[in-house]
Amino acid sequence: MTETSHRPSGDPAAVPSPSANEPYLVVDELTVRFPTADGLVQAVTDLSYTLEQGKTLGIVGESGSGKSVSSMAIMGLHDYKRTRMSGSIRVGGQEVVGLSSEKMRTIRGGDVAMIFQDPLTSLHPFYSVGSQIAEAYTAHNKASKSQARAKAIEMLDRVGIPQPKSRVDDYPHQFSGGMRQRAMIAMALVNDPKLLIADEPTTALDVTVQAQILDLLQELQRDFNSAIIIITHDLGVVAEMADDVLVMYGGRAVEKGPTREILTHPEMPYTWGLLSSVPDVSADTDARLIPIPGNPPSLLDPPTGCPFHPRCAHRSKVPGDLCRTELPELVTGNRPGHTKRCHLANPDSIYEAEVLPEIAPDLVEVVAEDATPAETGTGLFGPDDEAADGGSVAPENR
Amino acid sequence: MFGYILRRLISGVLVLLVVSVAVFALFFYGPADPAIAYCPETRCTPQRLDNIRTSLGLDRPAAEQYGEYMKGIVAGNDFQAGAITIKCPAPCLGVSFKLRVNVTDYLMERFPATLSIAVGGAVLFLLIGVSSGIYAARRRGTLADRAIVGASLVIFAVPYYLFALLAYLLLISQWGIFPESGYFPLFTDGPVAWAKGLLLAWLVIGLTSATQYARFSRGSMIESLNEDYVRTARSKGLSERRVTMRHALRAAVVPVVTIFGLEFATLLAGTVFTERIFDIQGIGLTALNAINTRDLPVISATVLIAAAFIVIANLFVDIIYSVIDPRVRLT
């Protein structure tokens, strides 16, 4: 911690790079299973991704897709007695899977910190906000009570809580929703983490506060050069925040690549479904959202072949019964750096012909006129940015 | 806070007034005539019965007697019993029919025994109950957890009087593993004699009540261990011990405080079975004897004291809530 504690703000060059040549976070063939009375829950299967310092990865998927479970594995927050984990997670070169709980504790809240979805239930109702932040500080630093308190005030000020000197003694119920999430962020950042995992950080907040919290996270990322994993089902959040996107379905990565690439040229029908279910605030008020048909797959007994095939409208376009019988590999599609898990041979033309007209009919004409297919994508970029992240409703929240 | 306590105390006094009226009413309009209890069965004439009623003051209207009783509590009262005057300063709870002594003094004499049983028992059941509850919650589903839950159910299922009686008969009378029970005042006979006489009574109360607290605190501990804020505490990198004791337990004790307050008040009001079986002259045994001899002043005094303890315990529980949980404001 010592080399990071006096990081000059806004100067990423002063941050030491990870010792090895590999990225700060490497998740390699991570598999997480929970044995239960009903059977083995296959929460995460063969998940691999990497994340560099200063970059943001958005993990998108519905409830039960494994996005939170895989991130909690990085923190070592699963009860090891009730969890079977295999594969590898390396944080700054340190293998985390199978690490003793004592060693894990020094990483947790120190180099890796986490922000949770609902700040009201995630903060302890019986302790003041300041003492909860101070506790996170003293857990990793030798500090007196007054030093820790001063640090808590400093952090509250840093995340934009007005009058931090008096608010430090307030209890969570005396804070507004947005302030509580700021306090959570202050608590997560108190030890200058190199990796911040934000698990749906804006889901419980109203839209204006959402935008403020996302701005705050971006600002703090610039100052501290942390890597951020943002878990969300809100594609607007991803469009604003993430450098890369990982789409998860049924515990597996189904599409992965740079954000702009994924949002403008999605190649996997599940991602199309996610894009279709984002409401367009500029559209006709009578326009209906297009939900993904069916329910998320059972993790106890996942579908054979491609996990998405029972809900996939395009599986008839794949020859034979391939979708049902064979799990597609995560392979590079039509563009480099963009991988997908799908048997469809020509996803681009299907997307342009069938999906795009449904999502954004007005864009199709533009595409037809100036022949730059789908460059404007789904309206998640450009002037519509604010509207999209503000107004979008996640598939599972409807 | 102060205004709140004052209001609660005033409403508590009202509760006690209602209780005292109810006790009087039960006594006067109930089927048992106290005078008959003091009239020798073989030589009881109506004349003699009337004399007894007059000497006990039972011939006057009930309202008048109640008024005098209340006056005694507030201002004190002197009683004429034949040639002697029994002084009874406030708070005067009357004079015992049977023993012709000041009830207040009489009960105060017996209260230390009851208090000793209550405090010792409460310390044991809290220690045994809450700690085994936490232990079981943290090892939910394991053999240890099942053993604790199973054992507590078995003990809980045995009627208390049977458990206490068997403990006395086997452990003291039969095998002599424990010293002979009884109450020896702490300050005159010393702590060793005091503790020896009460030891088995404490253990019996401790063990039987601990079953409740074990299951109760296990349940609320499991609940709070699953709270989001406990996950947050873990994610900060706190030690498992700190997560359990500081974060989960603080929330889990709230419901335990409720039942503890009421149970402790009940213990202070006298433990009839315990005192009877272990031959300890406390409030419970006194109440039992008073009921058998229809000694109205003693009965109403013990009932009033019991009610007062419940009222005070409730107030304490609410104050403790506001200390534990900053969201609770006493207004």
XYZ file of C-alpha atoms in Angstrom:
729
model
C 0.000 0.000 0.000
C 2.809 2.388 0.776
C 3.817 3.184 -2.793
C 0.262 4.063 -3.670
C -0.726 6.122 -0.676
C 0.798 9.368 -1.874
C -0.380 9.200 -5.428
C -0.570 12.682 -6.873
C -4.053 13.314 -8.091
C -4.567 13.381 -11.818
C -1.133 12.090 -12.682
C -1.474 8.513 -13.843
C 2.180 8.435 -14.914
C 3.230 8.308 -11.255
C 1.440 5.023 -10.741
C 3.713 2.023 -10.845
C 2.695 -0.553 -13.387
C 2.015 -4.119 -12.270
C 5.187 -6.066 -11.709
C 4.614 -8.726 -14.341
C 3.895 -8.054 -17.966
C 0.404 -9.410 -17.663
C -2.594 -7.139 -17.060
C -3.512 -6.263 -13.473
C -6.425 -8.657 -13.367
C -6.347 -11.999 -15.155
C -9.312 -14.343 -14.884
C -8.515 -17.625 -16.525
C -11.010 -20.425 -17.047
C -12.804 -19.573 -13.834
C -15.478 -22.065 -12.874
C -17.663 -21.604 -9.799
C -20.046 -24.273 -8.566
C -22.331 -24.280 -5.540
C -23.383 -27.695 -4.286
C -26.926 -27.389 -2.912
C -29.633 -29.781 -1.777
C -31.244 -29.476 -5.219
C -28.040 -30.210 -7.086
C -24.946 -28.460 -8.353
C -25.497 -24.810 -9.269
C -23.278 -24.082 -12.264
C -22.923 -20.377 -11.520
C -19.870 -19.601 -13.645
C -18.269 -21.815 -16.293
C -14.914 -21.353 -18.041
C -14.830 -17.602 -17.768
C -11.710 -15.819 -18.955
C -10.954 -12.125 -19.243
C -8.249 -9.610 -18.446
C -8.291 -6.025 -17.281
C -5.520 -3.438 -17.365
C -5.040 -0.662 -14.836
C -6.930 2.487 -15.712
C -9.385 0.566 -17.893
C -13.027 -0.220 -17.297
C -14.711 -3.488 -18.076
C -18.476 -3.674 -18.206
C -19.992 -7.049 -17.405
C -23.523 -7.283 -18.708
C -26.130 -9.953 -18.248
C -29.407 -10.752 -16.557
C -29.828 -12.021 -13.007
C -28.224 -15.409 -12.615
C -25.867 -14.926 -15.542
C -22.895 -15.224 -13.187
C -21.732 -11.627 -13.360
C -21.863 -10.996 -9.609
C -20.683 -14.481 -8.658
C -17.573 -14.184 -10.812
C -16.751 -10.775 -9.345
C -17.287 -11.899 -5.795
C -14.834 -14.692 -6.536
C -12.163 -12.063 -7.203
C -12.841 -10.709 -3.723
C -12.847 -14.199 -2.250
C -16.272 -13.475 -0.814
C -17.684 -16.929 -1.421
C -17.895 -19.237 1.557
C -15.196 -21.691 0.614
C -17.016 -24.487 2.419
C -20.030 -24.116 0.177
C -18.267 -23.277 -3.056
C -16.218 -25.226 -5.557
C -13.910 -23.042 -7.545
C -11.409 -23.922 -10.214
C -9.371 -21.992 -12.729
C -7.256 -19.016 -11.899
C -7.729 -15.422 -10.825
C -4.568 -13.368 -10.635
C -4.668 -9.913 -9.077
C -1.438 -8.025 -9.647
C 0.289 -11.341 -10.237
C -1.052 -12.899 -7.030
C -3.113 -16.062 -7.425
C -6.369 -15.605 -5.532
C -8.140 -18.922 -6.061
C -7.285 -21.156 -3.132
C -5.574 -18.367 -1.210
C -5.861 -18.718 2.575
C -8.547 -16.551 4.096
C -5.941 -14.670 6.124
C -3.998 -13.636 2.990
C -7.223 -12.978 1.124
C -8.207 -10.504 3.810
C -5.229 -8.309 3.087
C -6.179 -8.070 -0.587
C -9.879 -7.638 0.065
C -10.687 -4.012 0.737
C -7.042 -3.141 0.103
C -5.928 -3.687 -3.475
C -9.382 -4.805 -4.533
C -12.507 -3.080 -3.279
C -16.147 -3.462 -4.081
C -19.211 -1.229 -4.250
C -22.553 -2.907 -3.850
C -25.897 -2.402 -5.415
C -28.095 -1.162 -2.601
C -26.221 1.280 -0.362
C -28.975 1.310 2.259
C -28.737 -2.377 3.069
C -25.001 -2.519 2.356
C -24.115 0.005 5.045
C -24.505 -1.086 8.646
C -27.516 0.768 10.062
C -26.091 0.881 13.599
C -22.716 2.505 12.894
C -22.031 6.011 11.702
C -20.904 6.457 8.122
C -17.584 7.841 9.285
C -16.814 4.929 11.581
C -17.569 2.473 8.780
C -15.159 4.228 6.469
C -12.570 4.517 9.248
C -12.931 0.810 9.939
C -12.070 0.009 6.327
C -8.991 2.213 6.678
C -7.728 0.765 9.958
C -8.257 -2.762 8.633
C -5.359 -2.144 6.224
C -3.371 0.668 7.826
C -1.878 1.223 11.222
C -3.713 4.361 12.211
C -5.029 5.925 15.371
C -8.709 6.603 15.802
C -8.315 10.291 15.054
C -6.170 9.603 11.986
C -8.777 7.189 10.675
C -11.497 9.695 11.350
C -9.578 12.417 9.526
C -9.168 10.004 6.617
C -12.918 9.323 6.619
C -13.646 13.064 6.506
C -11.131 13.479 3.682
C -12.768 10.664 1.693
C -16.294 12.000 2.251
C -15.075 15.357 0.971
C -13.418 13.647 -1.972
C -16.665 11.967 -3.088
C -18.576 15.209 -2.788
C -20.457 14.969 0.505
C -21.159 18.524 1.684
C -19.954 19.476 5.182
C -18.033 16.234 5.628
C -16.848 17.269 9.107
C -20.356 17.107 10.508
C -21.781 14.450 8.192
C -19.048 12.008 9.220
C -20.980 11.262 12.415
C -24.296 10.760 10.658
C -25.832 7.336 10.343
C -26.683 5.856 6.942
C -30.410 6.497 7.422
C -29.666 10.210 7.694
C -28.112 10.205 4.206
C -30.008 10.352 0.927
C -29.704 7.450 -1.517
C -27.103 9.209 -3.643
C -25.078 10.251 -0.610
C -25.156 6.704 0.715
C -23.708 5.442 -2.539
C -21.060 8.169 -2.377
C -20.260 7.002 1.141
C -19.963 3.428 -0.154
C -17.575 4.651 -2.819
C -15.590 6.567 -0.203
C -15.363 3.386 1.857
C -14.221 1.350 -1.149
C -11.622 3.912 -2.196
C -10.207 4.672 1.250
C -7.274 2.310 0.672
C -6.587 3.431 -2.915
C -7.607 0.122 -4.495
C -6.003 -0.814 -7.790
C -9.147 -2.647 -8.793
C -12.643 -1.465 -8.022
C -15.601 -3.755 -8.591
C -18.879 -1.882 -8.832
C -21.808 -4.290 -8.654
C -24.762 -2.438 -10.175
C -23.719 0.769 -8.413
C -26.577 2.831 -9.790
C -29.477 0.410 -9.874
C -31.068 1.638 -6.650
C -30.668 5.312 -7.540
C -32.780 7.744 -9.513
C -31.554 8.855 -12.910
C -29.966 12.209 -12.085
C -28.082 10.661 -9.178
C -27.056 7.753 -11.419
C -25.343 10.157 -13.764
C -23.568 11.900 -10.867
C -22.325 8.614 -9.440
C -21.017 7.481 -12.831
C -19.265 10.820 -13.299
C -17.733 10.440 -9.858
C -16.455 6.965 -10.651
C -14.894 8.172 -13.891
C -13.300 11.128 -12.176
C -11.867 8.931 -9.422
C -10.605 6.487 -12.009
C -8.737 9.282 -13.762
C -7.208 10.383 -10.448
C -6.283 6.971 -9.082
C -5.780 5.075 -12.362
C -7.692 2.122 -10.941
C -9.110 -0.651 -13.000
C -12.881 -0.800 -12.722
C -15.250 -3.664 -13.297
C -18.749 -2.362 -13.614
C -21.442 -4.987 -13.365
C -24.723 -3.897 -14.786
C -27.677 -4.820 -16.892
C -27.950 -1.252 -18.071
C -26.363 -0.844 -21.488
C -26.477 2.924 -21.067
C -24.088 2.640 -18.124
C -21.819 0.418 -20.202
C -21.844 2.856 -23.118
C -20.819 5.699 -20.839
C -18.292 3.928 -18.649
C -16.741 0.851 -20.160
C -13.756 0.421 -22.454
C -14.567 -3.231 -22.934
C -17.746 -5.229 -22.562
C -18.246 -8.805 -21.491
C -21.722 -10.179 -22.065
C -22.553 -13.135 -19.850
C -25.326 -15.633 -20.193
C -25.986 -18.732 -18.109
C -22.616 -18.455 -16.351
C -20.580 -18.154 -19.556
C -19.096 -15.333 -21.555
C -21.104 -15.130 -24.758
C -19.672 -11.990 -26.331
C -16.647 -9.903 -25.546
C -14.915 -6.934 -27.100
C -14.417 -3.168 -27.114
C -17.559 -1.350 -26.024
C -18.128 0.601 -29.225
C -17.598 -2.535 -31.240
C -20.059 -4.615 -29.200
C -22.740 -1.951 -29.141
C -22.539 -1.164 -32.843
C -21.831 -4.609 -34.278
C -23.229 -7.135 -31.843
C -22.926 -10.640 -33.237
C -24.711 -12.721 -30.631
C -28.538 -12.940 -30.552
C -28.579 -12.521 -26.765
C -26.785 -9.183 -27.059
C -29.299 -8.217 -29.736
C -32.025 -9.037 -27.267
C -30.402 -6.859 -24.598
C -30.160 -3.977 -27.060
C -33.782 -4.456 -28.144
C -35.004 -4.173 -24.592
C -33.432 -0.767 -24.020
C -36.222 1.789 -24.213
C -35.704 4.646 -26.654
C -36.897 7.867 -25.066
C -36.986 9.663 -28.376
C -39.240 7.038 -29.915
C -42.989 7.130 -30.341
C -44.684 6.833 -26.946
C -46.777 3.953 -28.273
C -43.682 2.012 -29.248
C -43.340 -1.188 -27.261
C -40.235 -2.604 -25.719
C -39.074 -5.830 -27.254
C -38.336 -8.282 -24.479
C -36.206 -11.374 -24.824
C -38.700 -14.244 -24.847
C -38.517 -16.910 -22.152
C -36.699 -17.019 -18.843
C -33.060 -17.188 -17.808
C -31.776 -20.749 -17.946
C -31.679 -23.020 -14.938
C -28.166 -23.155 -13.558
C -28.901 -26.531 -11.983
C -29.647 -28.106 -15.313
C -28.398 -25.823 -18.089
C -29.627 -26.331 -21.648
C -27.529 -28.541 -23.893
C -25.486 -26.938 -26.634
C -25.671 -23.178 -26.684
C -27.202 -22.069 -23.374
C -29.250 -19.422 -25.175
C -30.775 -21.745 -27.800
C -34.207 -22.242 -26.126
C -34.812 -18.490 -26.309
C -33.023 -17.768 -29.552
C -35.189 -16.548 -32.439
C -32.415 -17.190 -34.937
C -31.501 -20.789 -34.240
C -33.347 -21.991 -37.370
C -30.727 -20.137 -39.408
C -28.073 -22.500 -38.162
C -27.893 -25.702 -40.194
C -28.870 -28.922 -38.492
C -29.508 -29.084 -34.766
C -26.144 -27.551 -33.938
C -27.480 -24.964 -31.439
C -29.072 -27.684 -29.343
C -26.307 -30.228 -29.536
C -23.061 -28.326 -29.557
C -21.764 -25.520 -27.365
C -20.277 -22.866 -29.642
C -16.701 -21.850 -28.823
C -15.864 -18.293 -27.881
C -14.156 -17.325 -31.142
C -13.206 -14.160 -32.961
C -15.944 -13.043 -35.299
C -15.787 -10.728 -38.263
C -13.645 -8.106 -36.549
C -10.455 -8.576 -34.544
C -10.708 -8.289 -30.762
C -14.385 -9.125 -30.829
C -15.203 -12.666 -29.704
C -18.606 -14.314 -29.530
C -20.100 -17.655 -28.689
C -22.553 -18.328 -31.534
C -23.021 -20.703 -34.468
C -24.547 -18.066 -36.761
C -22.429 -17.733 -39.891
C -23.421 -14.223 -40.948
C -24.540 -12.314 -37.840
C -23.919 -8.865 -39.350
C -26.427 -9.235 -42.141
C -29.067 -10.714 -39.824
C -28.529 -7.837 -37.386
C -28.937 -5.230 -40.093
C -31.856 -6.897 -41.777
C -33.887 -8.100 -38.815
C -32.742 -6.623 -35.522
C -31.806 -3.038 -36.279
C -35.200 -2.170 -37.861
C -36.861 -3.257 -34.629
C -34.514 -1.362 -32.336
C -34.156 1.846 -34.294
C -36.282 2.007 -37.450
C -35.124 5.536 -38.181
C -31.525 4.397 -38.299
C -32.233 1.894 -41.048
C -33.064 4.662 -43.485
C -29.872 6.453 -42.569
C -27.987 3.233 -43.147
C -29.666 2.812 -46.507
C -28.867 6.362 -47.532
C -25.224 6.817 -46.639
C -24.255 3.172 -46.548
C -22.273 3.230 -43.326
C -23.949 0.243 -41.825
C -24.865 0.538 -38.171
C -22.102 2.997 -37.400
C -24.618 5.052 -35.508
C -25.561 1.818 -33.861
C -28.428 1.813 -31.494
C -28.484 5.374 -30.366
C -26.431 4.560 -27.288
C -23.700 6.910 -28.391
C -23.567 10.545 -29.329
C -26.189 13.071 -28.369
C -28.445 10.379 -26.989
C -25.949 9.335 -24.349
C -27.680 10.956 -21.412
C -31.106 9.830 -22.446
C -29.976 6.277 -22.879
C -28.277 5.877 -19.523
C -30.999 7.768 -17.783
C -34.024 6.122 -19.200
C -33.007 2.587 -19.781
C -34.789 -0.117 -17.905
C -33.003 -3.330 -17.390
C -34.590 -6.486 -18.729
C -34.930 -8.008 -15.277
C -36.486 -4.938 -13.732
C -39.511 -4.816 -15.893
C -35.437 11.334 25.982
C -36.207 12.580 29.518
C -39.762 13.518 28.582
C -40.163 10.129 26.986
C -39.076 8.306 30.145
C -41.359 10.489 32.270
C -44.342 9.753 30.035
C -43.550 6.056 30.094
C -43.327 6.103 33.897
C -46.679 7.871 34.203
C -48.341 5.366 31.909
C -46.642 2.632 33.949
C -48.222 3.963 37.142
C -51.609 3.886 35.410
C -51.001 0.261 34.484
C -50.182 -0.529 38.107
C -53.378 1.206 39.273
C -55.440 -0.944 36.948
C -53.596 -4.045 38.139
C -54.229 -3.189 41.798
C -57.943 -2.618 41.152
C -58.111 -5.937 39.345
C -56.418 -7.759 42.229
C -58.789 -6.174 44.748
C -61.824 -6.966 42.633
C -60.767 -10.576 42.180
C -60.273 -10.894 45.856
C -63.513 -9.279 47.021
C -65.842 -10.610 44.370
C -64.120 -13.943 43.949
C -65.361 -17.170 45.522
C -62.853 -17.395 48.393
C -63.563 -15.688 51.718
C -60.299 -14.880 53.533
C -62.043 -14.879 56.911
C -62.826 -18.604 56.592
C -59.134 -19.319 56.264
C -58.530 -17.806 59.693
C -61.532 -19.429 61.338
C -60.724 -22.805 62.933
C -62.820 -25.340 61.033
C -64.257 -27.191 64.005
C -65.195 -24.250 66.184
C -66.157 -21.696 63.545
C -69.364 -19.845 64.428
C -70.913 -17.019 62.375
C -70.186 -14.746 65.352
C -66.524 -15.647 65.260
C -66.387 -15.208 61.479
C -67.788 -11.689 61.801
C -65.212 -10.860 64.455
C -62.422 -12.018 62.184
C -63.815 -9.956 59.321
C -63.958 -6.886 61.537
C -60.443 -7.381 62.826
C -59.087 -7.780 59.279
C -61.024 -4.716 58.212
C -62.968 -6.733 55.682
C -66.389 -5.540 56.871
C -66.008 -2.132 55.320
C -66.933 -1.400 51.668
C -64.339 -2.552 49.139
C -63.874 0.973 47.748
C -63.030 2.308 51.180
C -60.495 -0.444 51.761
C -58.941 0.191 48.346
C -58.704 3.900 49.093
C -56.965 3.199 52.370
C -54.578 0.798 50.646
C -53.645 3.430 48.092
C -53.233 6.026 50.824
C -50.858 3.664 52.604
C -48.661 3.305 49.506
C -48.388 7.047 49.083
C -48.396 8.349 52.662
C -47.928 5.364 54.938
C -50.423 3.998 57.404
C -50.571 2.652 60.944
C -52.521 -0.463 61.767
C -54.193 -1.409 65.050
C -54.012 -5.102 65.831
C -55.543 -5.560 69.259
C -53.301 -3.772 71.716
C -50.252 -3.301 69.421
C -49.822 -0.763 66.668
C -47.992 -1.872 63.538
C -46.158 1.010 61.996
C -46.195 1.024 58.223
C -44.457 4.010 56.611
C -44.815 4.761 52.903
C -44.697 2.864 50.643
C -46.978 0.788 52.812
C -48.320 -2.315 51.146
C -50.480 -3.189 54.133
C -50.151 -5.660 56.948
C -50.212 -9.392 56.450
C -53.414 -11.005 57.689
C -51.644 -14.125 58.773
C -48.338 -12.886 60.128
C -49.461 -9.455 61.318
C -46.309 -7.826 59.929
C -45.610 -4.940 57.613
C -45.784 -6.449 54.060
C -43.233 -4.036 52.628
C -40.605 -5.080 55.136
C -41.601 -8.706 54.832
C -41.119 -8.710 51.039
C -37.933 -6.653 51.203
C -36.512 -9.327 53.467
C -37.257 -11.983 50.877
C -36.275 -10.038 47.817
C -32.476 -10.620 48.015
C -33.026 -14.367 47.637
C -35.124 -13.878 44.517
C -32.702 -11.308 43.151
C -29.819 -13.759 43.697
C -31.614 -16.499 41.800
C -32.593 -14.125 38.985
C -29.171 -12.571 38.454
C -27.252 -15.852 38.627
C -29.743 -17.618 36.374
C -29.822 -14.760 33.874
C -26.026 -14.566 33.624
C -25.889 -18.300 32.943
C -28.674 -18.477 30.389
C -27.398 -15.466 28.515
C -23.860 -16.829 28.427
C -24.840 -20.373 27.487
C -27.747 -19.437 25.246
C -26.340 -16.588 23.196
C -22.870 -18.064 22.751
C -24.176 -21.467 21.660
C -26.635 -19.665 19.380
C -23.818 -17.735 17.701
C -21.719 -20.875 17.475
C -24.563 -22.820 15.860
C -25.368 -19.991 13.447
C -21.791 -19.772 12.223
C -21.681 -23.523 11.683
C -25.148 -23.865 10.269
C -25.948 -27.329 9.000
C -22.965 -28.996 10.672
C -23.130 -31.695 13.311
C -22.381 -29.146 16.062
C -25.273 -26.988 14.951
C -27.667 -29.917 14.901
C -26.498 -31.100 18.303
C -27.132 -27.664 19.823
C -30.555 -27.286 18.229
C -31.526 -30.864 19.117
C -30.350 -30.639 22.719
C -32.102 -27.333 23.237
C -35.359 -28.770 21.882
C -35.130 -31.795 24.164
C -34.500 -29.689 27.270
C -37.153 -27.206 26.234
C -39.705 -30.010 25.836
C -39.305 -31.209 29.433
C -41.653 -29.309 31.782
C -39.620 -26.948 33.925
C -40.913 -28.221 37.274
C -40.055 -31.785 36.308
C -36.580 -30.784 35.191
C -35.960 -28.854 38.412
C -37.441 -31.560 40.596
C -35.412 -34.325 38.963
C -32.279 -32.208 39.202
C -32.907 -31.684 42.915
C -33.824 -35.292 43.669
C -30.996 -36.873 41.702
C -28.142 -34.413 42.010
C -28.686 -33.306 45.611
C -30.809 -35.907 47.451
C -29.773 -39.084 45.680
C -26.191 -38.675 44.579
C -25.161 -35.628 46.555
C -23.122 -34.248 43.674
C -24.286 -30.720 44.478
C -24.360 -29.099 47.932
C -27.681 -28.827 49.767
C -29.630 -25.911 48.342
C -30.967 -22.932 50.238
C -30.480 -19.214 50.566
C -27.614 -17.865 52.609
C -27.366 -14.076 52.486
C -24.320 -12.936 50.550
C -23.218 -10.294 53.064
C -23.705 -12.208 56.298
C -22.753 -15.761 55.260
C -20.186 -14.901 52.621
C -20.045 -15.538 48.871
C -19.079 -19.219 49.100
C -22.076 -20.300 51.183
C -24.294 -18.039 49.079
C -23.131 -19.506 45.777
C -23.129 -23.104 47.043
C -26.748 -22.887 48.172
C -27.934 -21.435 44.870
C -25.661 -23.309 42.480
C -28.057 -25.967 41.241
C -30.970 -23.524 41.038
C -28.841 -21.287 38.821
C -27.798 -24.165 36.635
C -31.366 -25.401 36.227
C -32.677 -21.945 35.300
C -29.607 -21.267 33.184
C -29.867 -24.464 31.200
C -33.617 -24.474 30.646
C -33.871 -20.823 29.649
C -30.687 -21.012 27.584
C -32.506 -23.334 25.159
C -34.793 -20.473 24.175
C -31.941 -18.029 23.801
C -29.864 -20.493 21.799
C -32.590 -21.015 19.233
C -33.534 -17.367 19.234
C -30.063 -15.965 18.832
C -29.157 -18.658 16.307
C -32.111 -17.573 14.187
C -31.430 -13.869 14.339
C -27.704 -14.440 13.893
C -28.255 -16.481 10.730
C -30.459 -13.709 9.475
C -27.973 -10.962 10.174
C -25.029 -12.980 8.802
C -26.895 -12.934 5.489
C -27.360 -9.178 5.542
C -25.749 -7.063 2.850
C -23.862 -5.021 5.442
C -22.140 -8.140 6.741
C -20.957 -8.837 3.198
C -19.750 -5.233 3.077
C -17.858 -5.760 6.342
C -16.178 -8.851 4.853
C -15.370 -6.986 1.656
C -13.468 -4.410 3.713
C -11.077 -7.153 4.749
C -12.118 -7.323 8.398
C -11.333 -10.448 10.382
C -14.092 -13.025 10.568
C -14.232 -12.496 14.318
C -14.799 -8.772 13.913
C -17.399 -9.378 11.208
C -19.291 -11.751 13.487
C -19.032 -9.930 16.781
C -19.162 -6.306 15.731
C -21.310 -6.346 12.620
C -23.582 -9.378 12.735
C -24.054 -9.707 16.496
C -24.888 -6.046 17.055
C -27.934 -6.467 14.839
C -28.765 -9.936 16.118
C -29.029 -8.961 19.783
C -32.001 -6.656 19.240
C -34.700 -9.360 19.410
C -32.776 -11.138 22.177
C -32.952 -7.976 24.304
C -36.758 -8.018 24.082
C -37.271 -11.473 25.450
C -34.510 -10.997 27.970
C -36.134 -7.892 29.443
C -39.443 -9.622 29.991
C -37.907 -12.848 31.219
C -35.674 -11.102 33.724
C -38.650 -9.133 35.052
C -40.556 -12.373 35.501
C -37.624 -13.881 37.366
C -37.433 -10.866 39.686
C -41.128 -11.216 40.441
C -40.419 -14.604 41.967
C -39.677 -18.079 40.702
C -42.324 -20.222 42.324
C -41.117 -23.670 41.214
C -37.450 -22.906 41.763
C -37.957 -21.463 45.217
C -40.323 -24.248 46.238
C -38.133 -27.090 44.976
C -34.825 -25.700 46.178
C -36.329 -24.343 49.394
C -35.330 -20.732 48.918
C -37.412 -18.155 50.771
C -37.999 -15.651 48.006
C -40.875 -13.648 46.580
C -42.264 -16.598 44.632
C -42.588 -18.834 47.634
C -44.073 -15.961 49.634
C -46.711 -15.394 46.969
C -47.528 -19.084 46.914
C -48.010 -19.197 50.694
C -50.059 -15.999 50.653
C -52.415 -17.479 48.069
C -52.815 -20.613 50.153
C -53.688 -18.549 53.244
C -55.725 -15.921 51.309
C -53.460 -13.227 52.716
C -54.759 -10.345 50.595
C -52.151 -7.673 51.371
C -49.294 -10.045 50.553
C -50.964 -11.309 47.364
C -51.701 -7.839 46.028
C -48.206 -6.694 46.966
C -46.542 -9.524 45.066
C -48.786 -8.969 42.038
C -48.102 -5.237 42.088
C -44.371 -5.811 42.357
C -44.461 -8.266 39.455
C -46.399 -5.762 37.349
C -43.977 -2.988 38.295
C -41.008 -5.102 37.190
C -42.651 -5.797 33.829
C -43.353 -2.097 33.294
C -39.800 -1.112 34.221
C -38.294 -3.899 32.113
C -40.280 -2.745 29.091
C -39.025 0.765 29.556
C -35.452 -0.482 29.859
C -35.816 -2.592 26.733
C -36.984 0.458 24.787
C -34.107 2.560 26.097
C -31.623 -0.189 25.195
C -33.139 -0.355 21.696
C -32.453 3.317 21.194
C -28.874 2.809 22.346
C -28.303 -0.149 20.000
C -30.155 1.184 16.977
C -29.634 4.859 16.123
C -32.727 4.778 13.911
C -34.915 4.358 17.011
C -35.680 7.720 18.552
C -37.462 7.989 21.866
C -39.981 10.764 21.456
